[in-house]
mmCIF file of C-alpha atoms and ligand atoms in Angstrom:
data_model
loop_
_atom_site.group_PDB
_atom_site.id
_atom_site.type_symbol
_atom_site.label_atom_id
_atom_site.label_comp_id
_atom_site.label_asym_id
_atom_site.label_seq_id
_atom_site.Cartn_x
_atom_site.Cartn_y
_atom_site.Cartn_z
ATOM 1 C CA UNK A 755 0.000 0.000 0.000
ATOM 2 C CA UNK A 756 2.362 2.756 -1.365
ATOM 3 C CA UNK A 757 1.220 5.869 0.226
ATOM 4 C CA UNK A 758 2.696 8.652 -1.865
ATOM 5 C CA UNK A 759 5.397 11.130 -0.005
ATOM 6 C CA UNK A 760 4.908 14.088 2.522
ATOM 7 C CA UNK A 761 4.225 17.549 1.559
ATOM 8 C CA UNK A 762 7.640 19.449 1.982
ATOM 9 C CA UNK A 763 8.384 22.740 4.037
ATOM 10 C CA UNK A 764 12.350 24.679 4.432
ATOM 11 C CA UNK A 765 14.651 23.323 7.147
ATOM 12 C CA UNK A 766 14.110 24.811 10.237
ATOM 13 C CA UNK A 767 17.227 26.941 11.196
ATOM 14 C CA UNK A 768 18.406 27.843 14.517
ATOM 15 C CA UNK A 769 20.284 31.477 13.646
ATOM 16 C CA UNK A 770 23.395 31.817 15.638
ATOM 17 C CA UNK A 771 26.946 33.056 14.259
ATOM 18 C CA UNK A 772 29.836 30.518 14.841
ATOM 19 C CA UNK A 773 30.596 32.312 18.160
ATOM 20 C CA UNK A 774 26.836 31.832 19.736
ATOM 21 C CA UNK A 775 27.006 28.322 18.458
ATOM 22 C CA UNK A 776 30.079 27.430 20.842
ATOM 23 C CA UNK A 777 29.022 29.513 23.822
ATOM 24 C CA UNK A 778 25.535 27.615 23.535
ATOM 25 C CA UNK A 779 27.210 23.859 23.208
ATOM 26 C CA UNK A 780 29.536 24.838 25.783
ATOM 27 C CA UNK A 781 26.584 26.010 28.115
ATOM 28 C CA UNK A 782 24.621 22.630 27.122
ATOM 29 C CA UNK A 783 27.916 20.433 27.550
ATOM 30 C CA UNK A 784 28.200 22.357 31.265
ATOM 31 C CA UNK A 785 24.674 21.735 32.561
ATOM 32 C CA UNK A 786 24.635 17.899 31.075
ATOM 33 C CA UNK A 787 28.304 16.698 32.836
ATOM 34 C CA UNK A 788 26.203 18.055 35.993
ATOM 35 C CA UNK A 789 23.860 15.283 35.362
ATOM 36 C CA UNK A 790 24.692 11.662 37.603
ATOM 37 C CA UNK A 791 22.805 8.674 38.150
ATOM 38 C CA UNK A 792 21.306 8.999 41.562
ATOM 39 C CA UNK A 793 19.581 6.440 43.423
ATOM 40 C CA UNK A 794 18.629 7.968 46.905
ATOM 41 C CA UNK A 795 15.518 10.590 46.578
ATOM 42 C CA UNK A 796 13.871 12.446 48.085
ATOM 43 C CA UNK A 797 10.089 12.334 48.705
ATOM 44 C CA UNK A 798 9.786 16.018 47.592
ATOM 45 C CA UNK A 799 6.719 15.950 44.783
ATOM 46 C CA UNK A 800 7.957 16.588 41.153
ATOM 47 C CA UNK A 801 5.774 19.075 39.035
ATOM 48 C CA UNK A 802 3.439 16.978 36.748
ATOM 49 C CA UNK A 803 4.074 19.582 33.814
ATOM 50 C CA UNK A 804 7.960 18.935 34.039
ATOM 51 C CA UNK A 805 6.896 15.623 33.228
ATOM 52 C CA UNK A 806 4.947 16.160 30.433
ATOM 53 C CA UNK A 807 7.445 18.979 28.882
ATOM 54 C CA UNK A 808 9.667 16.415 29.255
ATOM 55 C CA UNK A 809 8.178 13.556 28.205
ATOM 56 C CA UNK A 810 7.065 15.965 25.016
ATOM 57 C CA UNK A 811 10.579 16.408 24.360
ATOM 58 C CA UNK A 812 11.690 13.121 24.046
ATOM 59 C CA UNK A 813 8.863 12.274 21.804
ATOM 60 C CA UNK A 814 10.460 14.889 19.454
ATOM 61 C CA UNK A 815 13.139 12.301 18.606
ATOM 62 C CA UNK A 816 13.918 11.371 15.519
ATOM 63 C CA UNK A 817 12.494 7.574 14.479
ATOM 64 C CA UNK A 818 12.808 4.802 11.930
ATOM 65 C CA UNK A 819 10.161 5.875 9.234
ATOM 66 C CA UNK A 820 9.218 8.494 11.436
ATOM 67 C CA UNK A 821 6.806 5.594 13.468
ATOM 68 C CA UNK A 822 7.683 6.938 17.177
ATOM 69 C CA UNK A 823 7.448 3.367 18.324
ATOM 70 C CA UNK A 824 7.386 4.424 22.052
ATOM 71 C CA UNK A 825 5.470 4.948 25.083
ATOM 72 C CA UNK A 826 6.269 6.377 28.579
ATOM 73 C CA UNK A 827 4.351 5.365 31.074
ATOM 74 C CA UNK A 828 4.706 8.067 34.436
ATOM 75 C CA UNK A 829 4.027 5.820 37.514
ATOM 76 C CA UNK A 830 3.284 7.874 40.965
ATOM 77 C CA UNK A 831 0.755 5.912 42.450
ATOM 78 C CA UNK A 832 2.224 3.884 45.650
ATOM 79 C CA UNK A 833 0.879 0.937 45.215
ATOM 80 C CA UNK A 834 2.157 0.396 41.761
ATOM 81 C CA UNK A 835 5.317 1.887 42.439
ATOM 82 C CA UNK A 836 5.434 -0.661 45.590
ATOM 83 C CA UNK A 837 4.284 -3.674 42.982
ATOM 84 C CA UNK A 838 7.150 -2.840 40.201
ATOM 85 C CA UNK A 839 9.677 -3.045 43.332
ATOM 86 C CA UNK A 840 8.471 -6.258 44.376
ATOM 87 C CA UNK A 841 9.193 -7.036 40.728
ATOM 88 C CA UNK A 842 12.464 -5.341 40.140
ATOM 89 C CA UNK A 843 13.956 -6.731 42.979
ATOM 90 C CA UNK A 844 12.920 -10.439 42.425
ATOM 91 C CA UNK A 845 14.640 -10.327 38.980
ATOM 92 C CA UNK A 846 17.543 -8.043 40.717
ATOM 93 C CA UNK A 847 18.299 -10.991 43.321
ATOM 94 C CA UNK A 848 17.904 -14.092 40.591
ATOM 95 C CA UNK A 849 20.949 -11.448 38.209
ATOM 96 C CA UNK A 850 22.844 -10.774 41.596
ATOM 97 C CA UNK A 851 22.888 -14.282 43.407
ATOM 98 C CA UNK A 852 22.844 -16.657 39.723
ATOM 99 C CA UNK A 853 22.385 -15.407 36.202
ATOM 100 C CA UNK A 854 25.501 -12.295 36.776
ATOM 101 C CA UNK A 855 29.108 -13.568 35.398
ATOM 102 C CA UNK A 856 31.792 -12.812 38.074
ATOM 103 C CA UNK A 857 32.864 -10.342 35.152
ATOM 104 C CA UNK A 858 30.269 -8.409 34.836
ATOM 105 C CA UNK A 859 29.506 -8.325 39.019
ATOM 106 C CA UNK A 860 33.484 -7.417 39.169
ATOM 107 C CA UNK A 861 32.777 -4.556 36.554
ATOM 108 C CA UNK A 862 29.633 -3.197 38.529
ATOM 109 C CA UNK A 863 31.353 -3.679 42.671
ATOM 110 C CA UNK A 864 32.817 -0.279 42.198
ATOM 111 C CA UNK A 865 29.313 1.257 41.844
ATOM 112 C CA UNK A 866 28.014 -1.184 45.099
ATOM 113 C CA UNK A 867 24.891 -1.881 43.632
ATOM 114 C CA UNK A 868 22.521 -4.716 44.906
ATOM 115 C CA UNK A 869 19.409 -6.304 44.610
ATOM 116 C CA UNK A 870 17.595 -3.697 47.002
ATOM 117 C CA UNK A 871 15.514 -1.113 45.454
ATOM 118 C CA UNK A 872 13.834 1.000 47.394
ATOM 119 C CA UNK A 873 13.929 3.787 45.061
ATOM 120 C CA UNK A 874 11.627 2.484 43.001
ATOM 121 C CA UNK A 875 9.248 3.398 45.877
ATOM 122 C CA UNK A 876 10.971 6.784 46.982
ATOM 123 C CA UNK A 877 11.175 8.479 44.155
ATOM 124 C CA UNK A 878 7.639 10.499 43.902
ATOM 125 C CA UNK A 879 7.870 8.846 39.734
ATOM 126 C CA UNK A 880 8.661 6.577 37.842
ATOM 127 C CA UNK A 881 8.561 6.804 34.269
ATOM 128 C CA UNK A 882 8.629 3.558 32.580
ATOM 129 C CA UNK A 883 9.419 3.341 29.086
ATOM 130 C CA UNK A 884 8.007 0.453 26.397
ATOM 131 C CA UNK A 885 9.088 0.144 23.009
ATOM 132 C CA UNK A 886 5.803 -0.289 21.089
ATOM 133 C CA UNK A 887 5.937 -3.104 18.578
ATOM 134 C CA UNK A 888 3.141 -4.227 16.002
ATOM 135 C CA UNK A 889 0.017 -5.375 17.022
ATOM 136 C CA UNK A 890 -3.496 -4.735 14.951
ATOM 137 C CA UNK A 891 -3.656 -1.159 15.675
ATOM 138 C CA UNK A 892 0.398 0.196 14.848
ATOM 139 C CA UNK A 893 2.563 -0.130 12.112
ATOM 140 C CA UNK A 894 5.904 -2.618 12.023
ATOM 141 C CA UNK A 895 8.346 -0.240 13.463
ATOM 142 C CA UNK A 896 12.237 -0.288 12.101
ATOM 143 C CA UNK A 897 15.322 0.931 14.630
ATOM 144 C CA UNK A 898 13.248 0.500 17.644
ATOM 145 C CA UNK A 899 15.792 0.120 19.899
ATOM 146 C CA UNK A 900 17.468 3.148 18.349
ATOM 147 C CA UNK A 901 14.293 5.279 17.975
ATOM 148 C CA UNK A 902 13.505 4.660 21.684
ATOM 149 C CA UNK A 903 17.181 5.114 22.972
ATOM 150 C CA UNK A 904 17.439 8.581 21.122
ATOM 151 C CA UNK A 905 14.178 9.418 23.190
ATOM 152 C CA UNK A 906 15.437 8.606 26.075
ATOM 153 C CA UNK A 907 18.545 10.397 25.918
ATOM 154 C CA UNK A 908 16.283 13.603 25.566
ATOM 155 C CA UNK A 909 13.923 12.613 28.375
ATOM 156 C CA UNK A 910 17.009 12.512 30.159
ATOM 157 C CA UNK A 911 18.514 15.451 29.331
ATOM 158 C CA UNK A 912 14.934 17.103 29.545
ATOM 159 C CA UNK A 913 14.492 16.503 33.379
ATOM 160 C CA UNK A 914 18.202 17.092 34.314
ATOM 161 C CA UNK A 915 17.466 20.651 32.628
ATOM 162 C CA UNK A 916 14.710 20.946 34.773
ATOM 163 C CA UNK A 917 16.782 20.389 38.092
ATOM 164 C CA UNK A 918 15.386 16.762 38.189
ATOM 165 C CA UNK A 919 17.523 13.584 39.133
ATOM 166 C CA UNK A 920 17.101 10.309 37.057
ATOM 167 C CA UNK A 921 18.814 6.576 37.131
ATOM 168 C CA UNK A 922 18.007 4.647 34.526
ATOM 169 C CA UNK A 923 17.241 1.363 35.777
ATOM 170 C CA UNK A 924 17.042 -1.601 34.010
ATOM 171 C CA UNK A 925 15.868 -4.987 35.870
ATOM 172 C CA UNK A 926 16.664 -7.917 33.563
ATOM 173 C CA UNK A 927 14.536 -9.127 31.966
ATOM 174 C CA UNK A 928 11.687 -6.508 32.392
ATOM 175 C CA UNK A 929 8.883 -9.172 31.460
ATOM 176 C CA UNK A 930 6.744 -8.483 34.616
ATOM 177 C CA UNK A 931 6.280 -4.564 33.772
ATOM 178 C CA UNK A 932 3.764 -4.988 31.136
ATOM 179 C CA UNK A 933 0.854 -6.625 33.308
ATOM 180 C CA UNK A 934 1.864 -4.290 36.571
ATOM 181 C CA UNK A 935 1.146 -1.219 34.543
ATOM 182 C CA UNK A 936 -1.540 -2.619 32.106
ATOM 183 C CA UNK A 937 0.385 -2.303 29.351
ATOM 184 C CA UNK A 938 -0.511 -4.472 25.957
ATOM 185 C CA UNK A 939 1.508 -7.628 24.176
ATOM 186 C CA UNK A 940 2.879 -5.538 21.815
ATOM 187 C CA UNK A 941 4.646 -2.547 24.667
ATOM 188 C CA UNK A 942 8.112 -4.084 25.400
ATOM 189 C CA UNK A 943 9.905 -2.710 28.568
ATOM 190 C CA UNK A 944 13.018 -0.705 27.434
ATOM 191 C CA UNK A 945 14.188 1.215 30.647
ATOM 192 C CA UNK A 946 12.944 2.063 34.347
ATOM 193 C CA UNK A 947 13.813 6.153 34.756
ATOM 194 C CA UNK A 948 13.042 7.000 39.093
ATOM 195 C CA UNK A 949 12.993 10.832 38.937
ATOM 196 C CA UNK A 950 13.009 13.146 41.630
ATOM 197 C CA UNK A 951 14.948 15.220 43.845
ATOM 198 C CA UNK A 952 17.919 13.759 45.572
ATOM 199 C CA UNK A 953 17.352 12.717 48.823
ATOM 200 C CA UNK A 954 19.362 15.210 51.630
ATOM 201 C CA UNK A 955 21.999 12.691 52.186
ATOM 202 C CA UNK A 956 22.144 11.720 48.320
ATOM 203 C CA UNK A 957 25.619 10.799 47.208
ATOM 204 C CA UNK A 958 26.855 9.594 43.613
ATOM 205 C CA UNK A 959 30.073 7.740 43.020
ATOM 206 C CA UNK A 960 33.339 10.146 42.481
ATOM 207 C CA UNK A 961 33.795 9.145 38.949
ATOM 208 C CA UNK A 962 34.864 11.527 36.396
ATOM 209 C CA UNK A 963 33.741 10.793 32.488
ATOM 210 C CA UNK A 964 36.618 10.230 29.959
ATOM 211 C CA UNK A 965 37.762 13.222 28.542
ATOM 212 C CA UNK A 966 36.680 14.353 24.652
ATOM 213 C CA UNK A 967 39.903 13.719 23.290
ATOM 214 C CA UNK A 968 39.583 9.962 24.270
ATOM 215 C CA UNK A 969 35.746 9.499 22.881
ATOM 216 C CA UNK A 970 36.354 11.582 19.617
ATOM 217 C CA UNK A 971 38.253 10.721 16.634
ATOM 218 C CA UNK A 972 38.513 13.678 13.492
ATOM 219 C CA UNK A 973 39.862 12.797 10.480
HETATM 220 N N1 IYR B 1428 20.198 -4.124 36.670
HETATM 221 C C1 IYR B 1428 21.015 -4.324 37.876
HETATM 222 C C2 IYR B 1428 22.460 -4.426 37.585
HETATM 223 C C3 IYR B 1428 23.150 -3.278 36.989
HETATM 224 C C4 IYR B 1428 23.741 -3.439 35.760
HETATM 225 C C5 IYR B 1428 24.472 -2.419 35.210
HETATM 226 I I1 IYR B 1428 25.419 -2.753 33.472
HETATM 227 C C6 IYR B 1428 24.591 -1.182 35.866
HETATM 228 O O1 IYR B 1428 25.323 -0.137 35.319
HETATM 229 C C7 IYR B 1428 23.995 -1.022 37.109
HETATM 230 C C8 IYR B 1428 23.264 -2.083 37.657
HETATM 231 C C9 IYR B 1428 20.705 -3.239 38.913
HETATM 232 O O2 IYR B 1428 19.975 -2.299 38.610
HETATM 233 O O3 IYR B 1428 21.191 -3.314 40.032
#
């Protein structure tokens, strides 16, 4: 069923000389190495509009055939927050205590994670994200996995602008999300993002991010 092509409209353009360009990266680059996975909140209330701006924002993303194969689901009530903890940390013990190598729980020690999650209960949301896959109502998506990661980097990036904290949490394998939050077949789990403030006590690990010179290669 070839569907003919879109109507067309100019680029949009950002205007900035080369100078305002660098001075506005730099200023991004500034406010997002502020941004650290925290996992100790506080139960200070997060403004529901933040969430939606930000959630809006990440659904700008770009996507494979333009099919924005994803859906965030923003979790505050208690009890469901309480249930996808109960589920989280099931899966979290079976990955610490048998299904981990010893490589990869020698690679995460340093960050002394476990298979306790209470801030899947403290933080005052949760958004959960889902890929959304074909069923009888949507399309076969293409680059899911890409599509939904580019969103999420903006969600991200969204809240942290917004003075929010995030972790993104991913209990493996997600399987018992769906049916907590009443999600269909087709909605596959992609990430767990807690936001909130952190808690008054909050620390992060003192790690440092490698430096641009190690990440990017010019030719
Ligand atoms: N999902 C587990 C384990 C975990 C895995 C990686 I890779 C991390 O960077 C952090 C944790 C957990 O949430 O504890």
């Amino acid at each position: 069923m070839a569907t003919g092509t879109y109507p067309t409209r100019p680029a949009p353009r950002l205007r900035r000389d080369d100078a305002e360009a660098v001075e506005v990266a730099r200023a991004f680059h500034d406010t997002m190495s502020q941004r650290r996975s925290v996992r100790d909140f506080a139960d200070t209330p997060v403004p529901a509009e933040v969430l939606r701006e930000a959630v809006a924002t990440a659904a700008t993303a770009p996507s494979g055939a333009n099919l924005e194969p994803w859906r965030f689901v923003v979790v505050r009530d208690p009890e469901l927050k309480r249930r996808v903890r109960e589920g989280a940390e099931e899966e979290e013990r079976e990955f610490y205590h048998r299904r981990a190598s010893e490589e990869w729980l020698d690679a995460l020690a340093p960050l002394n994670t476990d298979e306790h999650k209470p801030f899947l209960e403290e933080a005052p949301a949760l958004i959960v994200v889902f890929e959304v896959h074909k069923s009888e109502t949507e399309p076969r998506p293409y680059y899911v996995k890409e599509s939904v990661g580019i969103a999420v980097g903006l969600l991200l990036a969204g809240l942290h602008q917004a003075g929010l904290a995030t972790l993104t949490h991913t209990p493996s394998p997600m399987k018992f999300l769906g049916p907590i939050l009443g999600r269909p077949a087709n909605e596959r789990p992609y990430v767990v993002i807690p936001v909130g403030y952190p808690g008054e006590n909050a620390t992060v690990p003192d790690i440092s991010r490698k430096s641009v010179e190690e990440v990017m290669v010019e030719l």
